[in-house]
Protein backbone atom coordinates (compact mmCIF):
# COMPACT_ATOMS: atom_id res chain seq x y z
CA UNK A 1 0.00 0.00 0.00
CA UNK A 2 1.12 3.58 -0.45
CA UNK A 3 2.29 5.40 2.66
CA UNK A 4 -0.93 7.45 2.70
CA UNK A 5 -3.06 4.32 3.02
CA UNK A 6 -0.99 3.07 5.97
CA UNK A 7 -1.14 6.47 7.66
CA UNK A 8 -4.92 6.59 7.12
CA UNK A 9 -5.28 3.17 8.74
CA UNK A 10 -3.32 4.32 11.80
CA UNK A 11 -5.46 7.48 11.91
CA UNK A 12 -8.61 5.29 11.96
CA UNK A 13 -7.10 3.20 14.74
CA UNK A 14 -6.33 6.38 16.68
CA UNK A 15 -9.98 7.45 16.41
CA UNK A 16 -11.19 4.01 17.52
CA UNK A 17 -8.54 3.18 20.15
CA UNK A 18 -6.66 6.33 21.18
CA UNK A 19 -5.04 4.81 24.27
CA UNK A 20 -3.62 1.93 22.24
CA UNK A 21 -2.15 4.23 19.60
CA UNK A 22 -0.74 6.67 22.15
CA UNK A 23 0.84 3.78 24.05
CA UNK A 24 2.40 2.43 20.82
CA UNK A 25 3.65 5.86 19.75
CA UNK A 26 5.11 6.41 23.22
CA UNK A 27 6.92 3.07 22.98
CA UNK A 28 8.27 3.98 19.53
CA UNK A 29 9.46 7.35 20.85
CA UNK A 30 11.15 5.69 23.87
CA UNK A 31 12.83 3.05 21.69
CA UNK A 32 14.04 5.70 19.24
CA UNK A 33 15.52 7.82 22.01
CA UNK A 34 17.14 4.79 23.66
CA UNK A 35 18.62 3.63 20.35
CA UNK A 36 19.99 7.09 19.68
CA UNK A 37 21.64 7.19 23.11
CA UNK A 38 23.09 3.72 22.58
CA UNK A 39 24.47 4.56 19.13
CA UNK A 40 26.13 7.72 20.42
CA UNK A 41 28.23 5.64 22.80
CA UNK A 42 31.69 4.72 21.68
CA UNK A 43 31.42 1.45 19.79
CA UNK A 44 33.33 -0.46 22.44
CA UNK A 45 30.77 0.58 25.04
CA UNK A 46 27.58 -0.24 23.13
CA UNK A 47 25.73 -3.22 24.58
CA UNK A 48 24.63 -5.68 21.85
CA UNK A 49 21.88 -7.15 24.03
CA UNK A 50 20.55 -3.68 24.76
CA UNK A 51 20.57 -2.82 21.05
CA UNK A 52 18.69 -6.05 20.28
CA UNK A 53 16.08 -5.33 22.97
CA UNK A 54 15.54 -1.76 21.77
CA UNK A 55 14.96 -2.89 18.17
CA UNK A 56 12.51 -5.53 19.42
CA UNK A 57 10.62 -2.96 21.50
CA UNK A 58 10.24 -0.65 18.53
CA UNK A 59 9.00 -3.48 16.32
CA UNK A 60 6.47 -4.65 18.91
CA UNK A 61 4.96 -1.16 18.97
CA UNK A 62 4.78 -1.04 15.17
CA UNK A 63 3.03 -4.40 15.18
CA UNK A 64 0.55 -3.06 17.72
CA UNK A 65 -0.26 -0.28 15.26
CA UNK A 66 -1.03 -2.92 12.63
CA UNK A 67 1.56 -1.80 10.08
CA UNK A 68 3.51 -5.07 9.90
CA UNK A 69 1.80 -7.75 7.78
CA UNK A 70 1.77 -11.40 8.84
CA UNK A 71 4.50 -12.66 6.51
CA UNK A 72 6.91 -9.99 7.73
CA UNK A 73 6.00 -10.65 11.38
CA UNK A 74 6.72 -14.36 10.91
CA UNK A 75 10.15 -13.62 9.42
CA UNK A 76 10.93 -11.22 12.25
CA UNK A 77 9.98 -13.91 14.81
CA UNK A 78 12.43 -16.24 13.07
CA UNK A 79 15.17 -13.60 13.28
CA UNK A 80 14.43 -13.27 16.99
CA UNK A 81 14.66 -17.06 17.43
CA UNK A 82 18.16 -16.82 15.96
CA UNK A 83 19.12 -14.24 18.61
CA UNK A 84 18.67 -11.18 16.42
CA UNK A 85 16.15 -8.40 16.12
CA UNK A 86 14.41 -6.70 13.23
CA UNK A 87 11.98 -3.88 12.64
CA UNK A 88 10.35 -2.30 9.67
CA UNK A 89 11.69 1.05 8.56
CA UNK A 90 9.22 3.45 7.04
CA UNK A 91 5.45 3.30 6.90
CA UNK A 92 5.19 -0.47 6.71
CA UNK A 93 2.22 -2.19 5.09
CA UNK A 94 -1.22 -3.46 5.96
CA UNK A 95 -1.29 -6.64 3.86
CA UNK A 96 0.88 -8.76 1.62
CA UNK A 97 4.28 -10.37 1.91
CA UNK A 98 6.43 -7.28 2.43
CA UNK A 99 6.64 -4.13 4.49
CA UNK A 100 9.27 -2.07 2.70
CA UNK A 101 12.71 -1.94 4.27
CA UNK A 102 13.45 -4.04 7.34
CA UNK A 103 16.41 -3.34 9.60
CA UNK A 104 17.95 -6.63 10.78
CA UNK A 105 20.38 -6.64 13.70
CA UNK A 106 22.53 -9.32 15.27
CA UNK A 107 25.57 -8.88 17.52
CA UNK A 108 27.42 -11.10 15.02
CA UNK A 109 26.29 -9.58 11.69
CA UNK A 110 28.00 -12.23 9.56
CA UNK A 111 25.41 -14.73 10.83
CA UNK A 112 22.58 -12.80 9.15
CA UNK A 113 23.91 -13.56 5.68
CA UNK A 114 23.81 -17.32 6.42
CA UNK A 115 20.12 -17.44 7.35
CA UNK A 116 18.36 -19.22 4.47
CA UNK A 117 14.96 -17.84 5.49
CA UNK A 118 16.17 -14.36 4.43
CA UNK A 119 17.27 -15.48 0.96
CA UNK A 120 14.34 -13.68 -0.72
CA UNK A 121 15.35 -10.37 0.89
CA UNK A 122 17.98 -8.10 -0.68
CA UNK A 123 20.62 -7.29 1.95
CA UNK A 124 22.28 -3.90 2.30
CA UNK A 125 25.06 -3.71 4.86
CA UNK A 126 24.87 -0.45 6.75
CA UNK A 127 26.56 1.00 9.78
CA UNK A 128 24.12 2.33 12.34
CA UNK A 129 25.09 5.48 14.16
CA UNK A 130 26.65 7.32 11.25
CA UNK A 131 26.36 11.07 11.46
CA UNK A 132 23.23 12.29 9.73
CA UNK A 133 21.86 15.66 8.70
CA UNK A 134 23.12 18.58 10.75
CA UNK A 135 22.45 22.30 10.48
CA UNK A 136 25.29 24.54 9.40
CA UNK A 137 25.44 28.29 9.29
CA UNK A 138 26.37 29.85 5.97
CA UNK A 139 29.26 32.38 6.09
XYZ file of N, CA and C in Angstrom, residues 43-112:
210
model
N 31.768 2.806 20.228
C 31.422 1.450 19.795
C 31.794 0.390 20.826
N 32.897 0.547 21.479
C 33.327 -0.462 22.444
C 32.438 -0.497 23.676
N 31.635 0.532 23.878
C 30.766 0.585 25.044
C 29.331 0.159 24.745
N 28.948 0.122 23.479
C 27.582 -0.240 23.128
C 27.301 -1.681 23.543
N 26.131 -1.914 24.073
C 25.729 -3.224 24.577
C 24.873 -3.931 23.524
N 25.393 -4.994 22.896
C 24.634 -5.679 21.845
C 23.269 -6.182 22.311
N 23.176 -6.682 23.531
C 21.882 -7.152 24.033
C 20.901 -5.994 24.177
N 21.398 -4.871 24.627
C 20.546 -3.681 24.763
C 20.077 -3.220 23.379
N 20.964 -3.191 22.412
C 20.574 -2.819 21.048
C 19.479 -3.753 20.531
N 19.683 -5.056 20.727
C 18.689 -6.045 20.284
C 17.335 -5.786 20.941
N 17.338 -5.550 22.249
C 16.082 -5.331 22.970
C 15.371 -4.056 22.512
N 16.125 -3.014 22.225
C 15.539 -1.755 21.765
C 14.865 -1.950 20.410
N 15.546 -2.633 19.499
C 14.957 -2.886 18.174
C 13.682 -3.703 18.329
N 13.701 -4.700 19.189
C 12.512 -5.529 19.419
C 11.363 -4.711 19.998
N 11.671 -3.808 20.911
C 10.618 -2.963 21.501
C 9.969 -2.079 20.441
N 10.786 -1.494 19.591
C 10.241 -0.651 18.531
C 9.363 -1.438 17.582
N 9.788 -2.628 17.219
C 9.004 -3.476 16.316
C 7.681 -3.891 16.952
N 7.708 -4.242 18.226
C 6.473 -4.647 18.911
C 5.434 -3.527 18.860
N 5.888 -2.308 19.028
C 4.960 -1.163 18.974
C 4.411 -0.976 17.563
N 5.252 -1.152 16.555
C 4.780 -1.041 15.170
C 3.756 -2.128 14.856
N 3.995 -3.325 15.367
C 3.030 -4.400 15.177
C 1.709 -4.067 15.859
N 1.774 -3.442 17.017
C 0.550 -3.057 17.722
C -0.251 -2.033 16.921
N 0.441 -1.239 16.128
C -0.257 -0.276 15.260
C -0.844 -0.947 14.022
N -0.474 -2.195 13.766
C -1.028 -2.919 12.631
C -0.359 -2.639 11.305
N 0.884 -2.164 11.326
C 1.559 -1.798 10.080
C 2.620 -2.818 9.646
N 2.578 -4.012 10.251
C 3.513 -5.075 9.900
C 2.687 -6.298 9.506
N 2.623 -6.617 8.201
C 1.802 -7.749 7.776
C 2.334 -9.089 8.290
N 1.467 -10.089 8.274
C 1.775 -11.401 8.841
C 3.052 -12.039 8.343
N 3.303 -12.014 7.045
C 4.505 -12.656 6.507
C 5.768 -12.008 7.069
N 5.753 -10.697 7.185
C 6.912 -9.991 7.731
C 7.059 -10.291 9.220
N 5.941 -10.303 9.947
C 5.995 -10.645 11.384
C 6.592 -12.032 11.588
N 6.201 -12.993 10.764
C 6.724 -14.360 10.908
C 8.238 -14.400 10.661
N 8.703 -13.664 9.678
C 10.148 -13.623 9.416
C 10.877 -12.960 10.575
N 10.301 -11.909 11.113
C 10.928 -11.223 12.253
C 10.983 -12.145 13.470
N 9.942 -12.946 13.695
C 9.984 -13.909 14.809
C 11.123 -14.904 14.605
N 11.350 -15.303 13.369
C 12.431 -16.244 13.072
C 13.792 -15.596 13.355
N 13.931 -14.339 12.978
C 15.168 -13.597 13.276
C 15.384 -13.554 14.781
N 14.328 -13.317 15.524
C 14.431 -13.273 16.991
C 14.815 -14.636 17.562
N 14.292 -15.715 16.981
C 14.663 -17.065 17.425
C 16.154 -17.328 17.232
N 16.733 -16.670 16.246
C 18.160 -16.822 15.964
C 19.013 -15.866 16.809
N 18.382 -15.140 17.734
C 19.120 -14.238 18.612
C 19.256 -12.822 18.098
N 18.591 -12.513 16.994
C 18.669 -11.181 16.421
C 17.436 -10.366 16.722
N 17.311 -9.277 16.010
C 16.151 -8.402 16.115
C 15.949 -7.758 14.761
N 14.717 -7.366 14.484
C 14.414 -6.700 13.228
C 13.207 -5.808 13.422
N 13.149 -4.762 12.627
C 11.981 -3.881 12.635
C 11.820 -3.270 11.263
N 10.572 -2.965 10.941
C 10.348 -2.295 9.675
C 10.891 -0.876 9.779
N 11.212 -0.319 8.638
C 11.691 1.053 8.565
C 10.841 1.763 7.525
N 10.140 2.761 7.941
C 9.221 3.446 7.042
C 7.794 3.189 7.476
N 6.867 3.397 6.564
C 5.451 3.302 6.899
C 4.981 1.887 7.143
N 5.647 0.893 6.564
C 5.190 -0.474 6.708
C 4.136 -0.801 5.670
N 3.273 -1.758 5.994
C 2.215 -2.190 5.089
C 1.088 -2.781 5.915
N -0.050 -2.910 5.291
C -1.217 -3.464 5.965
C -1.460 -4.914 5.583
N -1.064 -5.297 4.369
C -1.287 -6.643 3.864
C -0.099 -7.065 3.011
N -0.124 -8.295 2.555
C 0.884 -8.762 1.621
C 2.078 -9.403 2.279
N 3.098 -9.654 1.457
C 4.282 -10.372 1.911
C 5.426 -9.461 2.335
N 5.335 -8.179 2.112
C 6.434 -7.277 2.429
C 5.972 -6.085 3.246
N 6.945 -5.337 3.709
C 6.643 -4.128 4.486
C 7.688 -3.064 4.224
N 8.219 -3.032 3.006
C 9.269 -2.070 2.697
C 10.592 -2.533 3.255
N 11.390 -1.607 3.720
C 12.707 -1.940 4.273
C 12.563 -2.489 5.687
N 13.412 -3.459 6.010
C 13.448 -4.040 7.341
C 14.891 -3.979 7.828
N 15.095 -3.386 8.986
C 16.412 -3.335 9.604
C 16.586 -4.633 10.392
N 17.659 -5.370 10.098
C 17.947 -6.629 10.784
C 19.243 -6.443 11.564
N 19.215 -6.815 12.842
C 20.379 -6.640 13.705
C 20.730 -7.962 14.385
N 22.005 -8.224 14.459
C 22.530 -9.318 15.274
C 23.902 -8.877 15.749
N 24.262 -9.259 16.969
C 25.568 -8.876 17.519
C 26.707 -9.419 16.655
N 26.449 -10.521 15.946
C 27.424 -11.095 15.020
C 26.826 -10.989 13.618
N 26.978 -9.837 12.959
C 26.285 -9.577 11.687
C 26.555 -10.592 10.583
N 27.704 -11.242 10.601
C 27.998 -12.225 9.559
C 27.019 -13.403 9.591
N 26.392 -13.644 10.718
C 25.411 -14.732 10.826
C 24.172 -14.445 9.978
N 23.800 -13.179 9.871
C 22.582 -12.798 9.149
C 22.636 -13.305 7.711
